[in-house]
Amino acid sequence: MSKYDLIIRNGMVVTNKAVEKLDIAVVDGSIVEVAPEISGLSKEEIDAKGKYILPGGYDCHVHFNEPGRTNWESLLTGTSSLAAGGMTSFTDMPLNSTPVTTNGKNFDLKLEAAKKNSLVDYSFWGGLTPNNLEDLEELAERGVVGFKAFTCFSGLEEFEGADDWTLYRGMEIAAKLGLPVSVHAENRDITNKLTEKFIKEGKTSPRDFLNSRPEISEVEAIQRVILFAEETKCKLHIAHVSTAKGVQLVVEARKKGIDVSCETVSQYLTFTEDDLDGLGPIGKCCPPLRAKDTKEKLWEHIVAGNVDAVCSDHSPAPFELKKDSNFFKVWGGISGCQSTMNVMLTEGYHNRGLSLVDISKLLSLNPAKRFGIKNKGEIKVGYDADMVLVDLNERFILKADELFYMHKVSPLVGLEFKGKIVRTILRGKTIFQDGKIVSEPIGKFLRP
Ligand SMILES: [Zn+2]
């Protein structure tokens, strides 16, 4: 009789303290032993000699489009992309699937779809909009990790941005429910008025779009929602911070004892506004790409430990929606969820000396802790056996046909990366290996 289901031998294991050569044993999807040498029979053995083993990543911010806009990105294509990128769990945003996740009934539709089609473990954000304050409790009962609100136009008519009253009241309710509110923080008036003005003047180039969403619009909105968090005692999470000043506000708020965390997104760590002309529509996102100086300061914040999580904000759409000559009318959103770990290994580990321990905290442990996802994010006894085997020194140029996205376009195509994901394991089962998905959808629902 085998004592174990799986033993991974000889790998360099990234724990939350160090990188060490260790064996890992798994029973029933959980890690049961981590030690320099594990003896005993196992049904399956993997020799990870020469490979690094990181905890499977947790992408806390993606926009998959099932149900309702499954032709933009289905759960199967989206989660296959995550698996290929070393990510073993995610939290889906309440938009751009349809109906939007703003009440229990709509939540149930999304949960049903994920049960059938998700290759990795899944969880959900509920929406916080002017129309659903009375539905937040029901969403909490269903098991959302928290509530997502926009301080500006969301891009979708059916998901209204939150006015100050909605935010304030919604955060009071969320505080009572013990759940965080995640905010897309850009000032609505500044972004709307500049957009109107530029369009009226016929200024509709990528550069005009950048100028319509200046740093101050993000910084002001972050400051305002931090004030609401202080007053309501609501846990606050700032989504996709694109400015160093925004992170600085979070740092200062924490010093005052306010419960606030923040994430940034791999695109702000890879590209700058100067890249947008060359990228065109596939590089459009909100908040937009920033100046080179801002990008480097964001990295400094990451190295200093001031950013809690790095995620993808994967936001795909059919290419037909990205063709307008008026850049303001081009559908925004970047596809990148297959490459988050590659960006962190290349730009973080190899180019800036960020440790693998810190990278695994940013990609796995910190967001899992923040959003109450239990037994995820660490290679540790008792935790889910979610792991990714990486060839740390292999270089490759990302090609479109290697993407698992429904629409194989991404600004990251053509970039050279160092550090290749060779195998992804979810709860002890290999789901991705050597460029191929090798499992049925076996994802499970995660709730705080
Ligand atoms: Zn988003």
Short mmCIF file of C-alpha atoms and ligand atoms in Angstrom, two decimals:
data_model
loop_
_atom_site.label_atom_id
_atom_site.label_comp_id
_atom_site.label_asym_id
_atom_site.label_seq_id
_atom_site.Cartn_x
_atom_site.Cartn_y
_atom_site.Cartn_z
CA MET A 1 0.00 0.00 0.00
CA SER A 2 1.29 3.42 -0.91
CA LYS A 3 1.61 5.80 1.94
CA TYR A 4 1.43 8.86 -0.32
CA ASP A 5 -0.38 9.91 -3.49
CA LEU A 6 2.52 12.02 -4.72
CA ILE A 7 6.09 12.80 -3.78
CA ILE A 8 8.00 15.56 -5.52
CA ARG A 9 11.70 15.01 -5.01
CA ASN A 10 14.86 17.07 -5.31
CA GLY A 11 13.27 20.42 -6.12
CA MET A 12 14.36 23.81 -4.78
CA VAL A 13 11.30 24.62 -2.72
CA VAL A 14 10.20 28.20 -2.08
CA THR A 15 8.67 28.33 1.39
CA ASN A 16 7.59 31.53 3.10
CA LYS A 17 11.05 31.86 4.66
CA ALA A 18 13.67 30.37 2.37
CA VAL A 19 14.54 28.44 -0.77
CA GLU A 20 15.73 24.95 0.12
CA LYS A 21 16.19 21.56 -1.47
CA LEU A 22 13.27 19.59 -0.07
CA ASP A 23 10.91 16.74 -0.87
CA ILE A 24 7.16 17.29 -0.71
CA ALA A 25 4.61 14.55 0.02
CA VAL A 26 0.91 14.78 -0.80
CA VAL A 27 -2.14 12.81 0.33
CA ASP A 28 -5.70 13.58 -0.80
CA GLY A 29 -4.68 16.88 -2.35
CA SER A 30 -2.98 18.23 0.77
CA ILE A 31 0.68 18.59 1.65
CA VAL A 32 1.43 16.12 4.46
CA GLU A 33 5.20 16.34 4.69
CA VAL A 34 7.97 18.72 3.64
CA ALA A 35 11.45 17.44 4.49
CA PRO A 36 14.99 17.05 3.10
CA GLU A 37 14.28 13.42 2.29
CA ILE A 38 10.96 11.60 2.42
CA SER A 39 10.87 7.81 2.36
CA GLY A 40 7.87 5.57 1.82
CA LEU A 41 5.93 4.42 -1.21
CA SER A 42 3.98 6.82 -3.35
CA LYS A 43 1.54 6.27 -6.21
CA GLU A 44 3.27 8.99 -8.22
CA GLU A 45 6.72 10.51 -8.03
CA ILE A 46 8.04 13.60 -9.76
CA ASP A 47 11.75 14.25 -10.00
CA ALA A 48 12.10 18.03 -9.83
CA LYS A 49 15.90 18.11 -9.98
CA GLY A 50 17.03 21.45 -11.32
CA LYS A 51 13.57 22.99 -10.93
CA TYR A 52 12.24 25.54 -8.48
CA ILE A 53 8.90 24.85 -6.83
CA LEU A 54 6.73 27.81 -5.93
CA PRO A 55 3.28 27.80 -4.37
CA GLY A 56 0.59 27.92 -7.06
CA GLY A 57 -0.35 31.52 -7.74
CA TYR A 58 -3.63 33.15 -6.75
CA ASP A 59 -4.81 35.81 -9.19
CA CYS A 60 -7.15 37.97 -7.12
CA HIS A 61 -8.31 40.13 -10.04
CA VAL A 62 -9.49 38.70 -13.36
CA HIS A 63 -12.43 39.45 -15.65
CA PHE A 64 -13.57 36.23 -17.21
CA ASN A 65 -16.79 36.53 -19.13
CA GLU A 66 -18.84 33.46 -18.38
CA PRO A 67 -21.79 33.44 -18.25
CA GLY A 68 -23.11 35.85 -20.83
CA ARG A 69 -20.06 37.00 -22.77
CA THR A 70 -18.43 33.65 -23.15
CA ASN A 71 -17.22 34.60 -26.62
CA TRP A 72 -14.90 37.16 -24.96
CA GLU A 73 -13.24 34.64 -22.63
CA SER A 74 -14.77 31.46 -21.30
CA LEU A 75 -13.96 30.01 -17.92
CA LEU A 76 -12.21 27.12 -19.63
CA THR A 77 -9.96 29.28 -21.82
CA GLY A 78 -9.35 31.75 -19.00
CA THR A 79 -8.50 29.14 -16.39
CA SER A 80 -6.37 27.17 -18.86
CA SER A 81 -4.37 30.37 -19.32
CA LEU A 82 -4.00 30.71 -15.56
CA ALA A 83 -2.82 27.11 -15.24
CA ALA A 84 -0.27 27.64 -18.02
CA GLY A 85 0.93 30.69 -16.11
CA GLY A 86 1.41 28.81 -12.83
CA MET A 87 -1.76 30.12 -11.20
CA THR A 88 -3.97 27.63 -9.35
CA SER A 89 -6.74 29.88 -8.06
CA PHE A 90 -8.42 33.17 -8.86
CA THR A 91 -11.16 35.57 -7.90
CA ASP A 92 -13.39 36.72 -10.74
CA MET A 93 -14.66 40.27 -10.88
CA PRO A 94 -18.43 40.94 -10.89
CA LEU A 95 -18.13 42.25 -14.46
CA ASN A 96 -17.79 41.72 -17.51
CA SER A 97 -19.78 38.52 -17.34
CA THR A 98 -23.48 39.07 -17.70
CA PRO A 99 -25.55 39.29 -15.66
CA VAL A 100 -23.15 41.19 -13.42
CA THR A 101 -22.59 39.65 -9.97
CA THR A 102 -24.67 42.08 -7.93
CA ASN A 103 -27.16 39.75 -6.24
CA GLY A 104 -27.52 36.16 -5.10
CA LYS A 105 -29.39 34.98 -8.17
CA ASN A 106 -26.71 36.27 -10.52
CA PHE A 107 -24.01 34.84 -8.27
CA ASP A 108 -25.61 31.39 -8.55
CA LEU A 109 -25.42 31.52 -12.35
CA LYS A 110 -21.71 32.22 -12.23
CA LEU A 111 -21.10 29.54 -9.62
CA GLU A 112 -22.90 26.96 -11.78
CA ALA A 113 -20.76 27.87 -14.79
CA ALA A 114 -17.55 27.63 -12.77
CA LYS A 115 -18.47 24.23 -11.32
CA LYS A 116 -18.54 22.85 -14.84
CA ASN A 117 -15.77 24.73 -16.56
CA SER A 118 -13.03 25.91 -14.22
CA LEU A 119 -9.68 24.16 -14.41
CA VAL A 120 -8.40 25.88 -11.25
CA ASP A 121 -9.98 26.82 -7.91
CA TYR A 122 -12.32 29.80 -8.07
CA SER A 123 -13.85 32.50 -5.94
CA PHE A 124 -15.84 35.63 -6.69
CA TRP A 125 -16.09 39.31 -5.97
CA GLY A 126 -19.59 40.67 -5.55
CA GLY A 127 -20.42 44.08 -6.99
CA LEU A 128 -21.10 47.25 -4.99
CA THR A 129 -23.18 49.66 -7.08
CA PRO A 130 -25.84 52.32 -6.38
CA ASN A 131 -28.51 49.69 -7.10
CA ASN A 132 -27.60 46.80 -4.83
CA LEU A 133 -26.87 47.98 -1.29
CA GLU A 134 -29.67 45.72 -0.05
CA ASP A 135 -28.12 42.70 -1.79
CA LEU A 136 -24.69 42.80 -0.16
CA GLU A 137 -25.67 40.58 2.74
CA GLU A 138 -27.08 37.95 0.40
CA LEU A 139 -23.85 38.01 -1.61
CA ALA A 140 -21.85 37.59 1.60
CA GLU A 141 -23.94 34.55 2.49
CA ARG A 142 -23.23 33.10 -0.95
CA GLY A 143 -19.49 33.36 -0.22
CA VAL A 144 -18.02 36.34 -2.09
CA VAL A 145 -14.53 37.39 -0.94
CA GLY A 146 -15.64 41.03 -0.83
CA PHE A 147 -17.25 43.78 -2.89
CA LYS A 148 -15.88 45.63 -5.90
CA ALA A 149 -16.79 49.24 -6.57
CA PHE A 150 -15.74 51.85 -9.12
CA THR A 151 -15.34 55.52 -8.30
CA CYS A 152 -15.55 56.25 -12.05
CA PHE A 153 -17.43 54.89 -15.05
CA SER A 154 -16.88 51.12 -15.10
CA GLY A 155 -16.97 50.79 -18.87
CA LEU A 156 -20.22 48.80 -18.66
CA GLU A 157 -23.61 50.52 -18.46
CA GLU A 158 -25.05 47.63 -16.42
CA PHE A 159 -22.44 48.04 -13.68
CA GLU A 160 -22.83 51.57 -12.40
CA GLY A 161 -19.96 53.34 -10.69
CA ALA A 162 -20.45 54.10 -7.00
CA ASP A 163 -21.23 57.67 -5.95
CA ASP A 164 -19.79 58.77 -2.61
CA TRP A 165 -22.96 57.89 -0.71
CA THR A 166 -23.00 54.36 -2.14
CA LEU A 167 -19.35 53.88 -1.24
CA TYR A 168 -19.76 55.23 2.26
CA ARG A 169 -22.92 53.25 3.00
CA GLY A 170 -21.60 50.15 1.21
CA MET A 171 -18.42 50.24 3.28
CA GLU A 172 -20.45 50.49 6.48
CA ILE A 173 -22.37 47.38 5.45
CA ALA A 174 -19.22 45.54 4.34
CA ALA A 175 -17.58 46.36 7.69
CA LYS A 176 -20.51 44.73 9.51
CA LEU A 177 -20.23 41.70 7.23
CA GLY A 178 -16.47 41.54 7.88
CA LEU A 179 -15.61 41.68 4.16
CA PRO A 180 -13.28 44.01 2.26
CA VAL A 181 -14.28 46.48 -0.40
CA SER A 182 -11.99 46.64 -3.43
CA VAL A 183 -12.03 49.94 -5.27
CA HIS A 184 -11.15 50.88 -8.81
CA ALA A 185 -9.95 54.33 -7.83
CA GLU A 186 -10.10 57.06 -10.46
CA ASN A 187 -11.87 60.39 -10.07
CA ARG A 188 -15.05 60.31 -12.12
CA ASP A 189 -15.36 64.05 -12.79
CA ILE A 190 -11.77 64.54 -13.90
CA THR A 191 -11.76 61.51 -16.21
CA ASN A 192 -15.24 62.24 -17.64
CA LYS A 193 -14.65 65.95 -18.24
CA LEU A 194 -11.25 65.46 -19.86
CA THR A 195 -12.66 62.68 -22.04
CA GLU A 196 -15.55 64.91 -23.20
CA LYS A 197 -13.23 67.84 -23.80
CA PHE A 198 -10.71 65.88 -25.88
CA ILE A 199 -13.38 64.18 -27.98
CA LYS A 200 -15.05 67.55 -28.65
CA GLU A 201 -11.69 68.95 -29.78
CA GLY A 202 -11.10 65.95 -32.04
CA LYS A 203 -8.17 64.79 -29.94
CA THR A 204 -8.63 61.02 -29.94
CA SER A 205 -5.13 59.54 -30.14
CA PRO A 206 -3.59 57.12 -27.61
CA ARG A 207 -1.67 60.06 -26.14
CA ASP A 208 -4.92 62.03 -25.68
CA PHE A 209 -6.41 59.04 -23.89
CA LEU A 210 -3.41 58.95 -21.53
CA ASN A 211 -3.83 62.66 -20.85
CA SER A 212 -7.51 62.16 -20.00
CA ARG A 213 -6.61 60.02 -16.97
CA PRO A 214 -3.80 61.86 -15.16
CA GLU A 215 -2.17 60.52 -12.01
CA ILE A 216 -4.08 62.99 -9.84
CA SER A 217 -7.35 61.29 -10.74
CA GLU A 218 -6.11 58.05 -9.18
CA VAL A 219 -4.38 59.68 -6.23
CA GLU A 220 -7.42 61.77 -5.27
CA ALA A 221 -9.76 58.78 -5.41
CA ILE A 222 -7.45 56.63 -3.29
CA GLN A 223 -7.21 59.37 -0.69
CA ARG A 224 -10.99 59.70 -0.55
CA VAL A 225 -11.72 55.99 -0.14
CA ILE A 226 -9.03 55.67 2.53
CA LEU A 227 -10.87 58.37 4.47
CA PHE A 228 -14.11 56.39 4.12
CA ALA A 229 -12.30 53.26 5.33
CA GLU A 230 -10.99 55.08 8.38
CA GLU A 231 -14.47 56.33 9.21
CA THR A 232 -16.40 53.11 8.53
CA LYS A 233 -13.70 50.68 9.78
CA CYS A 234 -14.17 48.76 6.54
CA LYS A 235 -11.29 46.67 5.21
CA LEU A 236 -10.22 48.44 2.04
CA HIS A 237 -8.33 47.04 -0.93
CA ILE A 238 -7.12 49.33 -3.71
CA ALA A 239 -7.32 47.54 -7.04
CA HIS A 240 -4.63 47.91 -9.72
CA VAL A 241 -2.70 50.85 -8.30
CA SER A 242 -0.78 52.39 -11.19
CA THR A 243 0.98 55.26 -9.41
CA ALA A 244 3.73 55.35 -6.81
CA LYS A 245 1.87 58.19 -5.09
CA GLY A 246 -1.13 55.90 -4.71
CA VAL A 247 0.96 53.23 -2.99
CA GLN A 248 2.47 55.93 -0.76
CA LEU A 249 -1.01 56.90 0.44
CA VAL A 250 -1.68 53.26 1.34
CA VAL A 251 1.61 53.08 3.26
CA GLU A 252 0.76 56.21 5.24
CA ALA A 253 -2.78 55.02 5.97
CA ARG A 254 -1.47 51.72 7.32
CA LYS A 255 0.86 53.61 9.64
CA LYS A 256 -2.23 55.30 11.05
CA GLY A 257 -3.78 51.90 11.69
CA ILE A 258 -6.26 51.95 8.80
CA ASP A 259 -6.91 48.48 7.38
CA VAL A 260 -5.93 48.99 3.74
CA SER A 261 -4.09 46.82 1.22
CA CYS A 262 -3.24 47.29 -2.43
CA GLU A 263 -2.41 45.37 -5.55
CA THR A 264 -0.66 46.35 -8.72
CA VAL A 265 -0.79 44.69 -12.09
CA SER A 266 1.96 43.22 -14.22
CA GLN A 267 1.25 45.64 -17.09
CA TYR A 268 2.23 48.66 -14.96
CA LEU A 269 5.44 46.83 -14.09
CA THR A 270 6.23 46.01 -17.71
CA PHE A 271 5.12 48.88 -19.94
CA THR A 272 5.14 52.67 -19.85
CA GLU A 273 3.02 55.28 -21.56
CA ASP A 274 5.69 55.57 -24.25
CA ASP A 275 4.88 52.00 -25.27
CA LEU A 276 1.22 52.79 -25.96
CA ASP A 277 1.74 54.26 -29.44
CA GLY A 278 3.46 51.08 -30.53
CA LEU A 279 1.03 48.75 -28.77
CA GLY A 280 -2.12 50.57 -29.86
CA PRO A 281 -5.52 49.18 -28.75
CA ILE A 282 -4.14 46.05 -27.06
CA GLY A 283 -2.31 48.29 -24.58
CA LYS A 284 -5.36 50.31 -23.54
CA CYS A 285 -6.29 49.94 -19.89
CA CYS A 286 -7.75 51.99 -17.03
CA PRO A 287 -5.93 53.36 -15.12
CA PRO A 288 -3.63 53.82 -18.11
CA LEU A 289 0.05 52.99 -18.52
CA ARG A 290 2.21 55.53 -16.74
CA ALA A 291 5.53 57.33 -17.17
CA LYS A 292 8.81 55.40 -16.95
CA ASP A 293 9.69 57.11 -13.70
CA THR A 294 6.40 55.98 -12.15
CA LYS A 295 6.98 52.41 -13.26
CA GLU A 296 10.39 52.32 -11.60
CA LYS A 297 9.00 53.85 -8.40
CA LEU A 298 6.27 51.20 -8.37
CA TRP A 299 9.01 48.57 -8.49
CA GLU A 300 10.77 50.31 -5.60
CA HIS A 301 7.55 50.03 -3.60
CA ILE A 302 7.37 46.34 -4.42
CA VAL A 303 10.95 45.72 -3.37
CA ALA A 304 10.28 47.68 -0.16
CA GLY A 305 7.31 45.40 0.63
CA ASN A 306 4.71 48.16 0.32
CA VAL A 307 2.52 46.38 -2.23
CA ASP A 308 0.47 43.41 -1.04
CA ALA A 309 -0.26 41.58 -4.27
CA VAL A 310 0.52 41.47 -7.97
CA CYS A 311 -2.30 40.24 -10.17
CA SER A 312 -3.30 40.37 -13.83
CA ASP A 313 -6.54 42.38 -14.12
CA HIS A 314 -6.97 40.10 -17.14
CA SER A 315 -9.63 41.86 -19.17
CA PRO A 316 -10.11 40.38 -22.64
CA ALA A 317 -12.44 41.30 -25.48
CA PRO A 318 -12.87 40.27 -29.11
CA PHE A 319 -10.48 42.14 -31.37
CA GLU A 320 -13.42 43.67 -33.30
CA LEU A 321 -14.07 45.86 -30.26
CA LYS A 322 -10.54 47.18 -30.43
CA LYS A 323 -10.56 48.61 -33.94
CA ASP A 324 -12.01 52.12 -33.66
CA SER A 325 -9.79 54.92 -34.95
CA ASN A 326 -11.05 57.00 -32.01
CA PHE A 327 -8.92 55.62 -29.16
CA PHE A 328 -11.55 56.61 -26.59
CA LYS A 329 -14.02 54.24 -28.26
CA VAL A 330 -11.64 51.29 -28.31
CA TRP A 331 -12.66 48.69 -25.72
CA GLY A 332 -10.12 48.81 -22.88
CA GLY A 333 -8.53 45.95 -21.00
CA ILE A 334 -5.35 43.94 -21.31
CA SER A 335 -5.05 40.18 -21.58
CA GLY A 336 -2.20 39.03 -19.39
CA CYS A 337 -3.21 36.36 -16.87
CA GLN A 338 -0.94 33.73 -18.42
CA SER A 339 2.14 35.88 -17.88
CA THR A 340 1.97 37.38 -14.37
CA MET A 341 4.43 34.92 -12.87
CA ASN A 342 6.73 35.22 -15.90
CA VAL A 343 6.81 39.00 -15.48
CA MET A 344 7.65 38.68 -11.80
CA LEU A 345 10.40 36.12 -12.41
CA THR A 346 11.94 38.09 -15.27
CA GLU A 347 11.52 41.69 -14.14
CA GLY A 348 11.45 41.00 -10.41
CA TYR A 349 13.81 38.13 -9.70
CA HIS A 350 16.28 38.30 -12.57
CA ASN A 351 16.34 42.03 -13.31
CA ARG A 352 15.82 43.57 -9.88
CA GLY A 353 16.91 40.96 -7.37
CA LEU A 354 13.50 40.48 -5.76
CA SER A 355 13.64 37.19 -3.84
CA LEU A 356 11.57 34.16 -4.81
CA VAL A 357 10.14 34.19 -1.29
CA ASP A 358 8.87 37.74 -1.80
CA ILE A 359 7.55 36.90 -5.26
CA SER A 360 5.59 33.96 -3.90
CA LYS A 361 4.10 36.16 -1.19
CA LEU A 362 2.99 38.75 -3.76
CA LEU A 363 1.50 36.14 -6.08
CA SER A 364 0.09 33.70 -3.53
CA LEU A 365 0.23 34.05 0.22
CA ASN A 366 -0.58 37.74 0.73
CA PRO A 367 -3.75 37.82 -1.35
CA ALA A 368 -4.89 34.44 0.02
CA LYS A 369 -4.55 35.77 3.56
CA ARG A 370 -6.12 39.12 2.76
CA PHE A 371 -9.19 37.59 1.15
CA GLY A 372 -9.62 34.75 3.63
CA ILE A 373 -8.78 31.90 1.26
CA LYS A 374 -7.74 29.15 3.64
CA ASN A 375 -4.88 26.67 3.17
CA LYS A 376 -3.63 28.31 -0.01
CA GLY A 377 -0.52 30.24 -0.92
CA GLU A 378 2.22 28.34 0.87
CA ILE A 379 4.12 25.10 0.54
CA LYS A 380 3.47 23.89 4.05
CA VAL A 381 2.01 20.87 5.82
CA GLY A 382 -1.78 21.10 5.92
CA TYR A 383 -1.98 23.37 2.89
CA ASP A 384 -3.46 22.46 -0.48
CA ALA A 385 -0.85 20.87 -2.74
CA ASP A 386 -0.91 23.73 -5.26
CA MET A 387 2.54 24.02 -6.78
CA VAL A 388 4.31 25.21 -9.86
CA LEU A 389 7.58 23.82 -11.21
CA VAL A 390 9.75 26.45 -12.82
CA ASP A 391 12.87 26.25 -14.93
CA LEU A 392 14.31 29.47 -13.58
CA ASN A 393 16.96 30.06 -16.22
CA GLU A 394 15.19 29.04 -19.40
CA ARG A 395 14.64 31.96 -21.75
CA PHE A 396 11.78 32.15 -24.20
CA ILE A 397 9.96 34.66 -26.36
CA LEU A 398 6.20 34.55 -25.80
CA LYS A 399 4.37 33.59 -28.98
CA ALA A 400 0.68 34.17 -29.66
CA ASP A 401 0.05 30.50 -30.39
CA GLU A 402 1.25 29.59 -26.89
CA LEU A 403 -1.54 31.61 -25.33
CA PHE A 404 -4.62 29.79 -24.11
CA TYR A 405 -6.77 32.94 -24.30
CA MET A 406 -9.83 32.79 -26.52
CA HIS A 407 -8.44 35.83 -28.36
CA LYS A 408 -4.73 35.32 -28.71
CA VAL A 409 -3.68 38.92 -28.42
CA SER A 410 -1.64 40.38 -25.62
CA PRO A 411 0.89 43.19 -25.37
CA LEU A 412 3.22 40.64 -23.77
CA VAL A 413 3.56 38.65 -27.01
CA GLY A 414 7.03 39.09 -28.45
CA LEU A 415 8.68 39.88 -25.12
CA GLU A 416 11.56 37.77 -23.89
CA PHE A 417 11.10 36.13 -20.51
CA LYS A 418 13.51 34.24 -18.30
CA GLY A 419 11.96 31.56 -16.11
CA LYS A 420 9.62 29.06 -17.72
CA ILE A 421 6.66 27.34 -16.09
CA VAL A 422 7.00 23.66 -16.86
CA ARG A 423 4.33 22.08 -14.68
CA THR A 424 1.35 23.26 -12.62
CA ILE A 425 -0.18 21.10 -9.91
CA LEU A 426 -3.58 21.74 -8.31
CA ARG A 427 -4.32 19.86 -5.08
CA GLY A 428 -1.83 17.17 -6.04
CA LYS A 429 -3.00 16.72 -9.63
CA THR A 430 -0.97 17.92 -12.60
CA ILE A 431 -3.16 20.21 -14.69
CA PHE A 432 -0.53 21.74 -17.00
CA GLN A 433 2.68 20.19 -18.25
CA ASP A 434 5.19 21.10 -20.97
CA GLY A 435 2.92 23.51 -22.79
CA LYS A 436 -0.25 21.41 -22.58
CA ILE A 437 -3.35 21.30 -20.42
CA VAL A 438 -3.51 17.73 -19.10
CA SER A 439 -6.63 17.73 -16.92
CA GLU A 440 -10.38 18.08 -17.03
CA PRO A 441 -11.80 21.13 -15.24
CA ILE A 442 -11.41 20.14 -11.57
CA GLY A 443 -11.62 23.58 -9.94
CA LYS A 444 -13.36 23.92 -6.58
CA PHE A 445 -15.23 26.84 -5.07
CA LEU A 446 -13.25 28.79 -2.48
CA ARG A 447 -14.97 31.05 0.03
CA PRO A 448 -13.66 33.04 2.94
ZN ZN B 1 -10.29 45.00 -13.38
#
